[in-house]
Coordinates of C-alpha atoms and ligand atoms in Angstrom, one line a residue:
X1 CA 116.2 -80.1 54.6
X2 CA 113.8 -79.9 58.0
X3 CA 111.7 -82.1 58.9
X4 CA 107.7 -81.3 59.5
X5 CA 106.9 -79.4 62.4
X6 CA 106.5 -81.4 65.5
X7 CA 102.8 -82.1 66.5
X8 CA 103.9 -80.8 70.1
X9 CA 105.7 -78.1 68.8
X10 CA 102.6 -74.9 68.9
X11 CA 101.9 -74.1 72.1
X12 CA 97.9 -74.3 72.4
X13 CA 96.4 -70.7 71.7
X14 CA 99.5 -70.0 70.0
X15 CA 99.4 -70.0 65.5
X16 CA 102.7 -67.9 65.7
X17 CA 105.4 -70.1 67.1
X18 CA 107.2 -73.1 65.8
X19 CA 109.8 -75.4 66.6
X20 CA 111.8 -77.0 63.8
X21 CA 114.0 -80.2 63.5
X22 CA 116.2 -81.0 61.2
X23 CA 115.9 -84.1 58.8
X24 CA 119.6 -84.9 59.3
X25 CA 119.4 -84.5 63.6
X26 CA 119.7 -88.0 65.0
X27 CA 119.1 -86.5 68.6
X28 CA 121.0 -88.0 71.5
X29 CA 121.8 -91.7 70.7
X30 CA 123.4 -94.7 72.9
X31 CA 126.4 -94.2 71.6
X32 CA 126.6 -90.4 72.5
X33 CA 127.0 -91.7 75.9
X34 CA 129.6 -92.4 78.4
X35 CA 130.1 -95.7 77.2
X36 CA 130.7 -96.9 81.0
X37 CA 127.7 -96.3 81.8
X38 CA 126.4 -99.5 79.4
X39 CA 128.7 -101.8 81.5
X40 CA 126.7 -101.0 84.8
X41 CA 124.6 -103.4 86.4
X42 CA 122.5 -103.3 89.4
X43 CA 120.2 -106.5 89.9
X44 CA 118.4 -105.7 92.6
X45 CA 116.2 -103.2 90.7
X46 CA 116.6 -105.8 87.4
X47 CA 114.4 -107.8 84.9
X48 CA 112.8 -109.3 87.8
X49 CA 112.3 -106.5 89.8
X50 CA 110.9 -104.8 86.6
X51 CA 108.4 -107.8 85.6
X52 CA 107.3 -108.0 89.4
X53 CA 106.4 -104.1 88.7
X54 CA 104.4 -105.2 85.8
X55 CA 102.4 -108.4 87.5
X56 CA 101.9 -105.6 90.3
X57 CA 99.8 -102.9 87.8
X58 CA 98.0 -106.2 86.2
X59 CA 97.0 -107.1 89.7
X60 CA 95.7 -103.7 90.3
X61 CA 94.5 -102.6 87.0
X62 CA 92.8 -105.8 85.9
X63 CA 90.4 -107.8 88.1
X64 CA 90.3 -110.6 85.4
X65 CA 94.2 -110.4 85.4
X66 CA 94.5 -114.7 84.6
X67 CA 97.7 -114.7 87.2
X68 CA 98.3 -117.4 89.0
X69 CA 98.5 -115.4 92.2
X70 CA 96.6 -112.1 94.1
X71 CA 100.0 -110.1 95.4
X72 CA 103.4 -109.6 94.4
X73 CA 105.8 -110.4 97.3
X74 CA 108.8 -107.9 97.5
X75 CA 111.3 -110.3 98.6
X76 CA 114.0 -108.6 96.1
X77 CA 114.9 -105.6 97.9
X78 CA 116.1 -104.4 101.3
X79 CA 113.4 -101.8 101.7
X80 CA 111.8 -102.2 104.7
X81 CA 109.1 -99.9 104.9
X82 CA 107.9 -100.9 101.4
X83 CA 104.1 -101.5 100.7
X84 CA 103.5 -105.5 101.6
X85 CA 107.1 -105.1 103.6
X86 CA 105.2 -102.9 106.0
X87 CA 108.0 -102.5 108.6
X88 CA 106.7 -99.7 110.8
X89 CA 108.5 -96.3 110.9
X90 CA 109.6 -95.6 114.8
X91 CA 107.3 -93.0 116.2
X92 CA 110.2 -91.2 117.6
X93 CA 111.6 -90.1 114.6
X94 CA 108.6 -89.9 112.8
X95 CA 107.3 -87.3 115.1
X96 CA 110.6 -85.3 115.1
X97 CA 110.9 -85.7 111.6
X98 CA 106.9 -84.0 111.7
X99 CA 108.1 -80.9 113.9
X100 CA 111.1 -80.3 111.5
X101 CA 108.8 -80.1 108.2
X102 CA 106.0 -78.1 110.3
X103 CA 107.3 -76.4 113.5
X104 CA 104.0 -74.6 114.3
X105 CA 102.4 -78.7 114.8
X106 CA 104.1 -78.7 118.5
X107 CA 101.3 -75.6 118.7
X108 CA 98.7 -77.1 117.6
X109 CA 98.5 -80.5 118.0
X110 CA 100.9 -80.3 121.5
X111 CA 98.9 -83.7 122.8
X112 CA 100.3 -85.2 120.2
X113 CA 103.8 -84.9 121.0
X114 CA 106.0 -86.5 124.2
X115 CA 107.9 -83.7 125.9
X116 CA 111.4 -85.0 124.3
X117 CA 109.9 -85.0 121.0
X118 CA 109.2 -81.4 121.5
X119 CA 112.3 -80.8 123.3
X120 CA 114.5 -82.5 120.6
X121 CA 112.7 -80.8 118.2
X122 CA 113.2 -77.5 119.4
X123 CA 117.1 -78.3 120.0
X124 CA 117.9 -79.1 116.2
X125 CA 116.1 -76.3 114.7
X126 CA 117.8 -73.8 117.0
X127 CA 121.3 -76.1 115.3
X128 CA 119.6 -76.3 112.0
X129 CA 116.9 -73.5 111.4
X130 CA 114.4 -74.5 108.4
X131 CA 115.1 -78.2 107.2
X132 CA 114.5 -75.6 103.9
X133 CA 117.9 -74.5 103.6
X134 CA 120.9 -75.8 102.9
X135 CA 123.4 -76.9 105.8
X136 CA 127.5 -77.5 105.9
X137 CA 128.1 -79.3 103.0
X138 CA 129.8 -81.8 105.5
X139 CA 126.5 -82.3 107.4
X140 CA 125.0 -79.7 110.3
X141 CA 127.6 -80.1 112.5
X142 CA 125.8 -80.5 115.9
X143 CA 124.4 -83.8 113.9
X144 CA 127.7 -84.4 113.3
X145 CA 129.0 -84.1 117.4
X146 CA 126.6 -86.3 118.5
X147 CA 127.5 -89.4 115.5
X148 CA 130.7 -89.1 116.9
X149 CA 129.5 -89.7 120.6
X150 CA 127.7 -92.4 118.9
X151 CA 130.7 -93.9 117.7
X152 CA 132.6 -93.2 121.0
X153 CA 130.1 -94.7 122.8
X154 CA 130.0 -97.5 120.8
X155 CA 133.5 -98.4 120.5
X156 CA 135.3 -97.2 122.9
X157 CA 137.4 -94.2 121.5
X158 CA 138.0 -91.1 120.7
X159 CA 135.9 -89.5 116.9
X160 CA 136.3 -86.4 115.5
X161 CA 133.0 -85.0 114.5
X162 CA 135.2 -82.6 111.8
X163 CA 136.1 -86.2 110.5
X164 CA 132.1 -87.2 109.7
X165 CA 130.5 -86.9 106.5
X166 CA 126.9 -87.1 106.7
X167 CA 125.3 -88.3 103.4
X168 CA 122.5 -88.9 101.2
X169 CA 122.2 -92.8 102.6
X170 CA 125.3 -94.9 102.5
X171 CA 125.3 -94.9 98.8
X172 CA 126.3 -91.6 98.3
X173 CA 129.5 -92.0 100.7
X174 CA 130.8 -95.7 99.0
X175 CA 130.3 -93.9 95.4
X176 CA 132.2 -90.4 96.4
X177 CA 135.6 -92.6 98.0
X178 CA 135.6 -95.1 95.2
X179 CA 135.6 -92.3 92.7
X180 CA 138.0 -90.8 94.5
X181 CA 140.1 -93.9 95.1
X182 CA 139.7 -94.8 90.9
X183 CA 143.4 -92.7 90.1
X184 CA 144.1 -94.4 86.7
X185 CA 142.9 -97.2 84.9
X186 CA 144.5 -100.3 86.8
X187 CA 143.1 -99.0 90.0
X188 CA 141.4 -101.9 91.8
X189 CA 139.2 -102.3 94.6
X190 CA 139.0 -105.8 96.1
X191 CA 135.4 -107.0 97.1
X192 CA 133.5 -109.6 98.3
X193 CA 132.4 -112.6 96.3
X194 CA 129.2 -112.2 96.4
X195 CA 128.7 -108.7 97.0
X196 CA 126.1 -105.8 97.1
X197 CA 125.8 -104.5 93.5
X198 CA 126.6 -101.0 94.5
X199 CA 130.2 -101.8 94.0
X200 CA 130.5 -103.2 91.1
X201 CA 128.1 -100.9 89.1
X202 CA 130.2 -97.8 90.7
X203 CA 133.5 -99.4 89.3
X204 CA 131.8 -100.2 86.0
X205 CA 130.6 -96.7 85.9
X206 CA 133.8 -95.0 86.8
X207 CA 136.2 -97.5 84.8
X208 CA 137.8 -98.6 88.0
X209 CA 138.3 -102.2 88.1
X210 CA 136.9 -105.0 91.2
X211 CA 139.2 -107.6 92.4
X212 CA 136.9 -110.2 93.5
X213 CA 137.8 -112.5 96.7
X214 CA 135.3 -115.1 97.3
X215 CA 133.6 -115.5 100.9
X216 CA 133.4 -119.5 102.3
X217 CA 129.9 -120.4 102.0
X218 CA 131.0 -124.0 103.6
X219 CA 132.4 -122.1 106.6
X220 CA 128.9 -120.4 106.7
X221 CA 130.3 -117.2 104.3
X222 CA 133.3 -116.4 105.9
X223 CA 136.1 -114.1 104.8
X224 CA 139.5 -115.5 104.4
X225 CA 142.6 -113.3 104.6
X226 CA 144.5 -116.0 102.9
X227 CA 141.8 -115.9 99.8
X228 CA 142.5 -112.1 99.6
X229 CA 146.3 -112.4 99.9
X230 CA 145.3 -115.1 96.6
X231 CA 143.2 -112.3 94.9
X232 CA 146.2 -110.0 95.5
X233 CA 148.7 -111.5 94.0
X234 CA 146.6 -112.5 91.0
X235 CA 145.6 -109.0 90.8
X236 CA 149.0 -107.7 90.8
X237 CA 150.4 -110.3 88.3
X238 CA 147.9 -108.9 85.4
X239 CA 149.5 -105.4 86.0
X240 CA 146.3 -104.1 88.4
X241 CA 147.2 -102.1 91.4
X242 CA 145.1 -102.8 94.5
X243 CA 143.9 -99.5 96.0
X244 CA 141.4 -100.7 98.5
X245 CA 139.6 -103.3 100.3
X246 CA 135.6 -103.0 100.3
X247 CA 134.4 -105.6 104.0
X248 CA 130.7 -106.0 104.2
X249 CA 129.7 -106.4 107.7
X250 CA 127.2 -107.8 108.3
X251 CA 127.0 -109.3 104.9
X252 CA 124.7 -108.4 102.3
X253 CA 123.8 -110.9 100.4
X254 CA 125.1 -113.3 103.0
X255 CA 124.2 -111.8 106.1
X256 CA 127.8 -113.0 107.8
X257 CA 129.2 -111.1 110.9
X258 CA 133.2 -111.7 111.4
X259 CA 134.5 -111.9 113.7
X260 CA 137.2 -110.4 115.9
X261 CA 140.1 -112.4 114.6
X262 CA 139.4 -112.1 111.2
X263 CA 139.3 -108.3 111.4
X264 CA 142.2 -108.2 112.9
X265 CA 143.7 -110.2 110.2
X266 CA 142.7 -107.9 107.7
X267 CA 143.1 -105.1 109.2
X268 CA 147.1 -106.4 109.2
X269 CA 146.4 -107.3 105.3
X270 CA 145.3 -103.7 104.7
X271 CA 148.6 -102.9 106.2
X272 CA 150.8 -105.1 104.3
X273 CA 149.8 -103.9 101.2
X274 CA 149.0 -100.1 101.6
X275 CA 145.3 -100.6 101.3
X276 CA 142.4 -98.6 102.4
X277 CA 139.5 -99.9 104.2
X278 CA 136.5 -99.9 103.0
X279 CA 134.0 -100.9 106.0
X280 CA 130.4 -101.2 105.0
X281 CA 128.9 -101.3 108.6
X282 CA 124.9 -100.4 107.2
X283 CA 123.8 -103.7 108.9
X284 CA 125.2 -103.2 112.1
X285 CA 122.1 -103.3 114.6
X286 CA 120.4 -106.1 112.1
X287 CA 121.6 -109.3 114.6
X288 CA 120.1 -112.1 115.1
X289 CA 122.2 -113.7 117.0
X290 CA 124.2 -111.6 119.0
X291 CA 125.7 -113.9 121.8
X292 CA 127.3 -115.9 119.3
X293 CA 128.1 -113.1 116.4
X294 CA 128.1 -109.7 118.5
X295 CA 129.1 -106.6 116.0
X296 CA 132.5 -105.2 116.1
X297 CA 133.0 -102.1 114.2
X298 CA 136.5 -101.5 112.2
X299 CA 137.1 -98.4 113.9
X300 CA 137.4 -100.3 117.4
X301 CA 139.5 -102.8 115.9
X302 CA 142.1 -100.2 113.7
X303 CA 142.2 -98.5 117.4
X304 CA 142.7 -101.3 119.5
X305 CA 145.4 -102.6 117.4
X306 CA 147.0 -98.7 117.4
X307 CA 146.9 -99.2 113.7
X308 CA 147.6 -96.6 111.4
X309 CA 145.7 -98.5 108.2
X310 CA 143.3 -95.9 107.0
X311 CA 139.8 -96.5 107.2
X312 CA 136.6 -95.2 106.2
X313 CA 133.3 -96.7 107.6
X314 CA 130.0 -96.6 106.4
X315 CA 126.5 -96.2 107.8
X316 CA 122.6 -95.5 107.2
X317 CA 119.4 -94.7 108.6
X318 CA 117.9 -97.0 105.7
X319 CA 118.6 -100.5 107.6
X320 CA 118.2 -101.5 111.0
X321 CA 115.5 -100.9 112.9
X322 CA 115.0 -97.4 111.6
X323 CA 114.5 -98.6 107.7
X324 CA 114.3 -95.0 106.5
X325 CA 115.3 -95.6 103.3
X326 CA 113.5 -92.9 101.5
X327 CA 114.7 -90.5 103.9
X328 CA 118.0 -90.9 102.3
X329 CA 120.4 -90.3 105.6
X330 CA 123.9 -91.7 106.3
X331 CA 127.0 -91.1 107.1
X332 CA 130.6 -92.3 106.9
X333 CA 134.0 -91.9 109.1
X334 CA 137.0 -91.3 108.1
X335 CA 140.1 -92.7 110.5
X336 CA 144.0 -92.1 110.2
X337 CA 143.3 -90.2 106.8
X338 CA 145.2 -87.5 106.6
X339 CA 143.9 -84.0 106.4
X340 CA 144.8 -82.5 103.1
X341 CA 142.6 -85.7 102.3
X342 CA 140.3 -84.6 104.2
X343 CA 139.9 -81.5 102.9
X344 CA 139.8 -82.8 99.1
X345 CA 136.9 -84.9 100.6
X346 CA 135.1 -81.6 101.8
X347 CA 135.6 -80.2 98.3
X348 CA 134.1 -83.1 96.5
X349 CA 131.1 -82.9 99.1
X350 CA 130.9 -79.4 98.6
X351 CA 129.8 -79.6 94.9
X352 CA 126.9 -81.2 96.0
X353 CA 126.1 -78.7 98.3
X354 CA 125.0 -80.8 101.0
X355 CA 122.9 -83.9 102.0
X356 CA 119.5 -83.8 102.2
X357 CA 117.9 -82.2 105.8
X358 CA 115.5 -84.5 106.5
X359 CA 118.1 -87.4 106.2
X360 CA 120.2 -85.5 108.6
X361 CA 117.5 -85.3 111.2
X362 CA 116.9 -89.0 110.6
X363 CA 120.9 -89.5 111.0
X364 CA 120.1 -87.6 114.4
X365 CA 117.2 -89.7 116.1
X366 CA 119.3 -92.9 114.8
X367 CA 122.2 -91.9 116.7
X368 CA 120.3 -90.4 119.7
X369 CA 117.6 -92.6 120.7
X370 CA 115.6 -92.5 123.3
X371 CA 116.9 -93.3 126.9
X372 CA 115.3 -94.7 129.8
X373 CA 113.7 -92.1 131.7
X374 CA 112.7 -89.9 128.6
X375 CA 109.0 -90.1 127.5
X376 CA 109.5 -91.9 124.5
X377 CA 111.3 -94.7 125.6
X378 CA 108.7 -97.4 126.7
X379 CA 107.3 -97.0 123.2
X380 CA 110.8 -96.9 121.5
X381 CA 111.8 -100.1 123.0
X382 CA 108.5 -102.0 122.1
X383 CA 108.9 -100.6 118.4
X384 CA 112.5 -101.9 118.2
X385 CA 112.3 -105.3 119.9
X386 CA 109.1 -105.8 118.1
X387 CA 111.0 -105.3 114.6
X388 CA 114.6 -107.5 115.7
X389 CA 112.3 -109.9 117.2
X390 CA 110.1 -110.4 113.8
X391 CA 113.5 -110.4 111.7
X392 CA 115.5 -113.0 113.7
X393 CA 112.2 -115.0 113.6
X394 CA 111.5 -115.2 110.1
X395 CA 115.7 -115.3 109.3
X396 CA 115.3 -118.7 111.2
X397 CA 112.2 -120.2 110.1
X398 CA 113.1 -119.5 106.5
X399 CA 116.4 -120.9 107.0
X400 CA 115.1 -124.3 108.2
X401 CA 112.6 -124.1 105.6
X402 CA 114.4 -123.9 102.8
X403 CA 117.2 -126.3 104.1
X404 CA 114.4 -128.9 104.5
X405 CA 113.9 -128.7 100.4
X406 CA 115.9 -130.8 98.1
X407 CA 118.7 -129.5 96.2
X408 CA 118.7 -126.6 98.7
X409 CA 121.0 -125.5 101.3
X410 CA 120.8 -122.1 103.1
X411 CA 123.5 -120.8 105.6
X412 CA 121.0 -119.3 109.0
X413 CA 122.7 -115.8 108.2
X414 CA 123.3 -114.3 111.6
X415 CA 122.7 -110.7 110.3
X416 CA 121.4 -108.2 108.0
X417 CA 118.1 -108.7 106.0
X418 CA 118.5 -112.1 103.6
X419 CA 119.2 -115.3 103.1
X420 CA 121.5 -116.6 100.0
X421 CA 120.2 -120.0 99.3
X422 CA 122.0 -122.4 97.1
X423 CA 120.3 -124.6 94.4
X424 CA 121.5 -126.9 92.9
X425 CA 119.4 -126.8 89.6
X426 CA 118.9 -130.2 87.5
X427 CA 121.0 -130.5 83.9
X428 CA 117.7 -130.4 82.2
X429 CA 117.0 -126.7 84.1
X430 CA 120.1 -125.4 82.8
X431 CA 119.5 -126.2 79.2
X432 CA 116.3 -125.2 79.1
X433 CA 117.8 -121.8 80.7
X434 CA 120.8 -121.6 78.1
X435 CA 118.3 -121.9 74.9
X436 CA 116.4 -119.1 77.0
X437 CA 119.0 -116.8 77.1
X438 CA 119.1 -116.5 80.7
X439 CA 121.5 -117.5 83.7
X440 CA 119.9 -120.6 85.1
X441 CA 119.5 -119.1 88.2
X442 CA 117.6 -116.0 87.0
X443 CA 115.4 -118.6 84.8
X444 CA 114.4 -120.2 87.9
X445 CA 113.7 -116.8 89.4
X446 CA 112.0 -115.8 86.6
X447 CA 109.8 -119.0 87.0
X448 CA 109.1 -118.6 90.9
X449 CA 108.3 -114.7 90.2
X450 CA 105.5 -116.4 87.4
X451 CA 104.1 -118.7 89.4
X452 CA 104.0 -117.0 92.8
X453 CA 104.2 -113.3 92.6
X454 CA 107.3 -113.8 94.5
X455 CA 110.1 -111.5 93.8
X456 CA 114.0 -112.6 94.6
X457 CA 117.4 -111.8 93.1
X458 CA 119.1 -114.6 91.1
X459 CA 122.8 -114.9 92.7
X460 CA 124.2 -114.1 89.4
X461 CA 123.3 -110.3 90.6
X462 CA 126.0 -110.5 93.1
X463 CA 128.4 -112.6 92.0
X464 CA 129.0 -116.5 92.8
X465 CA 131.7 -119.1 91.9
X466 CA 130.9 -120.7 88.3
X467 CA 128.9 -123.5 87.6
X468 CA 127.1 -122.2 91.1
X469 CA 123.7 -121.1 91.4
X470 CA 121.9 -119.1 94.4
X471 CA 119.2 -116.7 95.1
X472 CA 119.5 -113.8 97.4
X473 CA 115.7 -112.9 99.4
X474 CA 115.0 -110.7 102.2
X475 CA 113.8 -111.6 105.5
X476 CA 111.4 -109.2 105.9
X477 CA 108.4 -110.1 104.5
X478 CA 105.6 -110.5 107.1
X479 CA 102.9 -113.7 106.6
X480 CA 106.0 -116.3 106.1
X481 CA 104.1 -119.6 106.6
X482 CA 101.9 -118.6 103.1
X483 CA 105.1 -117.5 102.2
X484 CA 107.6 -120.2 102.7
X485 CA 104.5 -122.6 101.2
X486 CA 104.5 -121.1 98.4
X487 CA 108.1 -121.2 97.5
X488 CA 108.2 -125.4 98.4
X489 CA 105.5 -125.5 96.3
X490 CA 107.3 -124.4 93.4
X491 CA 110.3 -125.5 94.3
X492 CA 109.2 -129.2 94.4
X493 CA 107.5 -128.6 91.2
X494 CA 110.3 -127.1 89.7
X495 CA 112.4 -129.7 90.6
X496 CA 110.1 -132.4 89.3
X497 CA 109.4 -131.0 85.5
X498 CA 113.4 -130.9 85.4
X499 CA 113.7 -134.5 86.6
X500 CA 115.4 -133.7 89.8
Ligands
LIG601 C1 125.7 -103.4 101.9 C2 125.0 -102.2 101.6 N1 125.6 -101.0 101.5 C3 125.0 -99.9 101.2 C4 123.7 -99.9 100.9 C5 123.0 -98.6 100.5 O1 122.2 -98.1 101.5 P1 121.6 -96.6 101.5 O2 120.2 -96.7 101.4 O3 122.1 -96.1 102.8 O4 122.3 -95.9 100.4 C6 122.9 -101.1 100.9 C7 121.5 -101.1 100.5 O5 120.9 -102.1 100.4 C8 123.6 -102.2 101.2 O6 123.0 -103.4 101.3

């Protein structure tokens, strides 16, 4: 009837007590579980994210390791303070960020600190007291009044700080209003072709379904209201009932920034057809090429046109030049949502209790940087040119790279942190692939990732048009020339075993 007692069951020192299973207990199985949660996928932190891991403790663990290569290169992942990434944290909010863990340090290492450091410093904890204890479940709402003057600054007009939702990073806020927006089981969400993963696992995971519309990668990624209106209908003809429109901008994995007219145009689309917008704005100071694609947020444009569409924008101390992403910080804006919505927002935030502090101070120093004339300017503004100046740099020499190799062709994304590279794989590549099992395009990621240590996403992650294949890799990987080499190298060779 019961099975033996489990070897971990008596407590050392202890003869007395024991822990019994039964023979018949299966304990918690797959199929116990939400069965959603099977359906989600999120390629970024994939197979090959998970294989790079394992090259990376053979590479350290093993000196006689036999690999063809000394590092792994994280080009997968938009983490830009990651080991090998080694984006530098801004001083400015680092050393705010020390006074809020460890007031007494403006004591005893006062050198250390620039008088606004110490000043700021002293400002949010007389707003926030210990970074210990919870805050508003909303956000501290000083941190709150000054994203909203961030905002008004930015664009132009009027934000209501009771209207801001800080959050645990970005991801927090997209998950909470698609769960909210999932009312039935038709509910769809329209999103970009490709897309950022996050959507499509949090539909998978909450049933809700994803109306894809594809972006124009001959028109260098654009969006097309006209391909959405076609998305629509189609949408609409299987019995689904569109809910909401997700608009990456700047574009991950693409990197696009639209542009005025376009916005406009959807912003009338939303309109049309009762839908809420979605704005994923994380990538907003990540341009490279701001005379010819300046940002425009949504807000600006839903106010300029005295639109009454509702919108909620997203945005995070985790890109940028700030690149906090382990600091988890964010925040997201609701416009021309009503307040009994509002308030069922609140609730849902409430049960979480609140985002975390530190993210919330990091929210802060994002949205007040330094000015000229405080101390920490000079240094602030080196910090973040150096950063934009190293992105748009290696955005552009990667770009021209890779378009220089056969059977590739890369659009010179004007934003964000990637490039989405087309290949165009041999026949004999994608047979070998389909007896592999694999999508051809993660077989040839698979096969870069073996014999370079470099780590990419296969396009298949985020969604391409069939019979396609691309690769989605981040810009911010210091060292491109050994880089870049390294991918020709295989590339050509790659190319060449497959008869190209
Ligand atoms: C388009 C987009 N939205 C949201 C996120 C999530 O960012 P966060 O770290 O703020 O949750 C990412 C992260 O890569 C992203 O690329």
């Amino acid at each position: 009837m019961f099975r033996s007692v489990s070897k971990f069951s008596v407590p050392r020192g202890s003869a007395k007590v024991f822990f019994f299973r039964p023979f018949n207990m299966r304990g918690l199985t797959v199929d116990a579980l939400n069965p959603a949660i099977l359906n989600v996928q999120y390629a970024v932190r994939g197979e090959l994210a998970i294989k790079a891991e394992e090259y990376r403790v053979q590479l350290k663990t093993n000196t006689a390791h036999g690999l063809p290569f000394n590092k792994i290169i994280s080009s997968n992942i938009g983490n830009p303070q990651q080991t090998g990434l080694d984006q530098p944290p801004i001083t400015f909010n680092r050393q705010v960020a020390a006074l809020m863990e460890w007031p007494a340090l403006a004591e005893l290492a006062r050198d250390a600190f620039p008088e606004d450091v110490i000043a700021r410093a002293k400002e949010l904890q007389s707003e926030i007291g210990t970074i210990g204890a919870y805050s508003h479940s909303q956000g501290v709402p000083f941190i709150r009044k000054n994203v909203a003057r961030f905002i008004e600054e930015r664009d132009g007009y009027p934000s209501n700080p009771n209207h801001v939702f800080l959050t645990a990073g970005a991801s927090a806020g997209v998950t909470l209003l698609l769960t909210m927006l999932i009312s039935n089981p038709k509910s769809g969400i329209l999103i970009p072709i490709p897309q950022y993963p996050l959507y499509t696992a949090t539909l998978a995971a909450h049933s809700g379904l994803g109306i894809p519309y594809h972006l124009d990668e001959e028109a260098d990624w654009a969006t097309s209201a006209p391909e959405i209106e076609a998305a629509i209908a189609k949408a609409v003809a299987e019995g689904i009932e569109p809910k909401a429109l997700v608009v990456i901008n700047p574009g991950n994995p693409t990197g696009a920034v639209l542009d005025e007219a376009t916005m406009e145009q959807l912003v009338h689309l939303c309109a049309q057809h009762n839908l809420v917008l979605l704005a994923d704005e994380v990538y907003q100071s990540n341009l490279h090429a701001r005379a010819t694609h300046p940002f425009t947020s949504f807000k600006k444009v839903v106010r300029a046109l005295g639109s009454a569409v509702p919108l909620v924008s997203f945005h995070s101390i985790s890109k940028g030049v700030t690149g906090e992403c382990g600091r988890r910080g964010g925040y997201f804006e609701c416009a021309n949502i009503d307040e009994d919505i509002i308030a069922l927002v609140y609730k849902m935030v409430s049960v979480g209790l609140c985002p975390p502090l530190a993210g919330q101070v990091g929210v802060d120093c994002m949205v007040r940087s330094p000015r000229p004339g405080d101390a920490s300017y000079a240094l602030w503004k080196t910090e973040t040119d150096a950063t934009h100046a190293a992105l748009e740099q290696r955005t552009k020499t990667m770009a021209a790279r890779l378009n220089a190799l056969p059977g590739v062709s890369c659009v010179d994304s004007p934003g964000a942190l990637y490039l989405f590279p087309r290949i165009r794989l041999p026949t004999a590549a994608i047979e070998a692939a389909r007896k592999a099992g694999k999508e051809p395009d993660t077989f040839y990621a698979l096969e870069l990732l073996d014999d370079t240590g470099i780590c990419v996403v296969s396009g298949s992650g985020f969604g391409q048009k069939e019979g396609q294949y691309h690769y989605r890799l981040t810009c911010l990987c210091p060292g491109v020339e050994e880089y870049v080499g390294a991918l020709e190298r295989f590339h050509r060779k790659f190319m060449e075993r497959y008869g190209a």
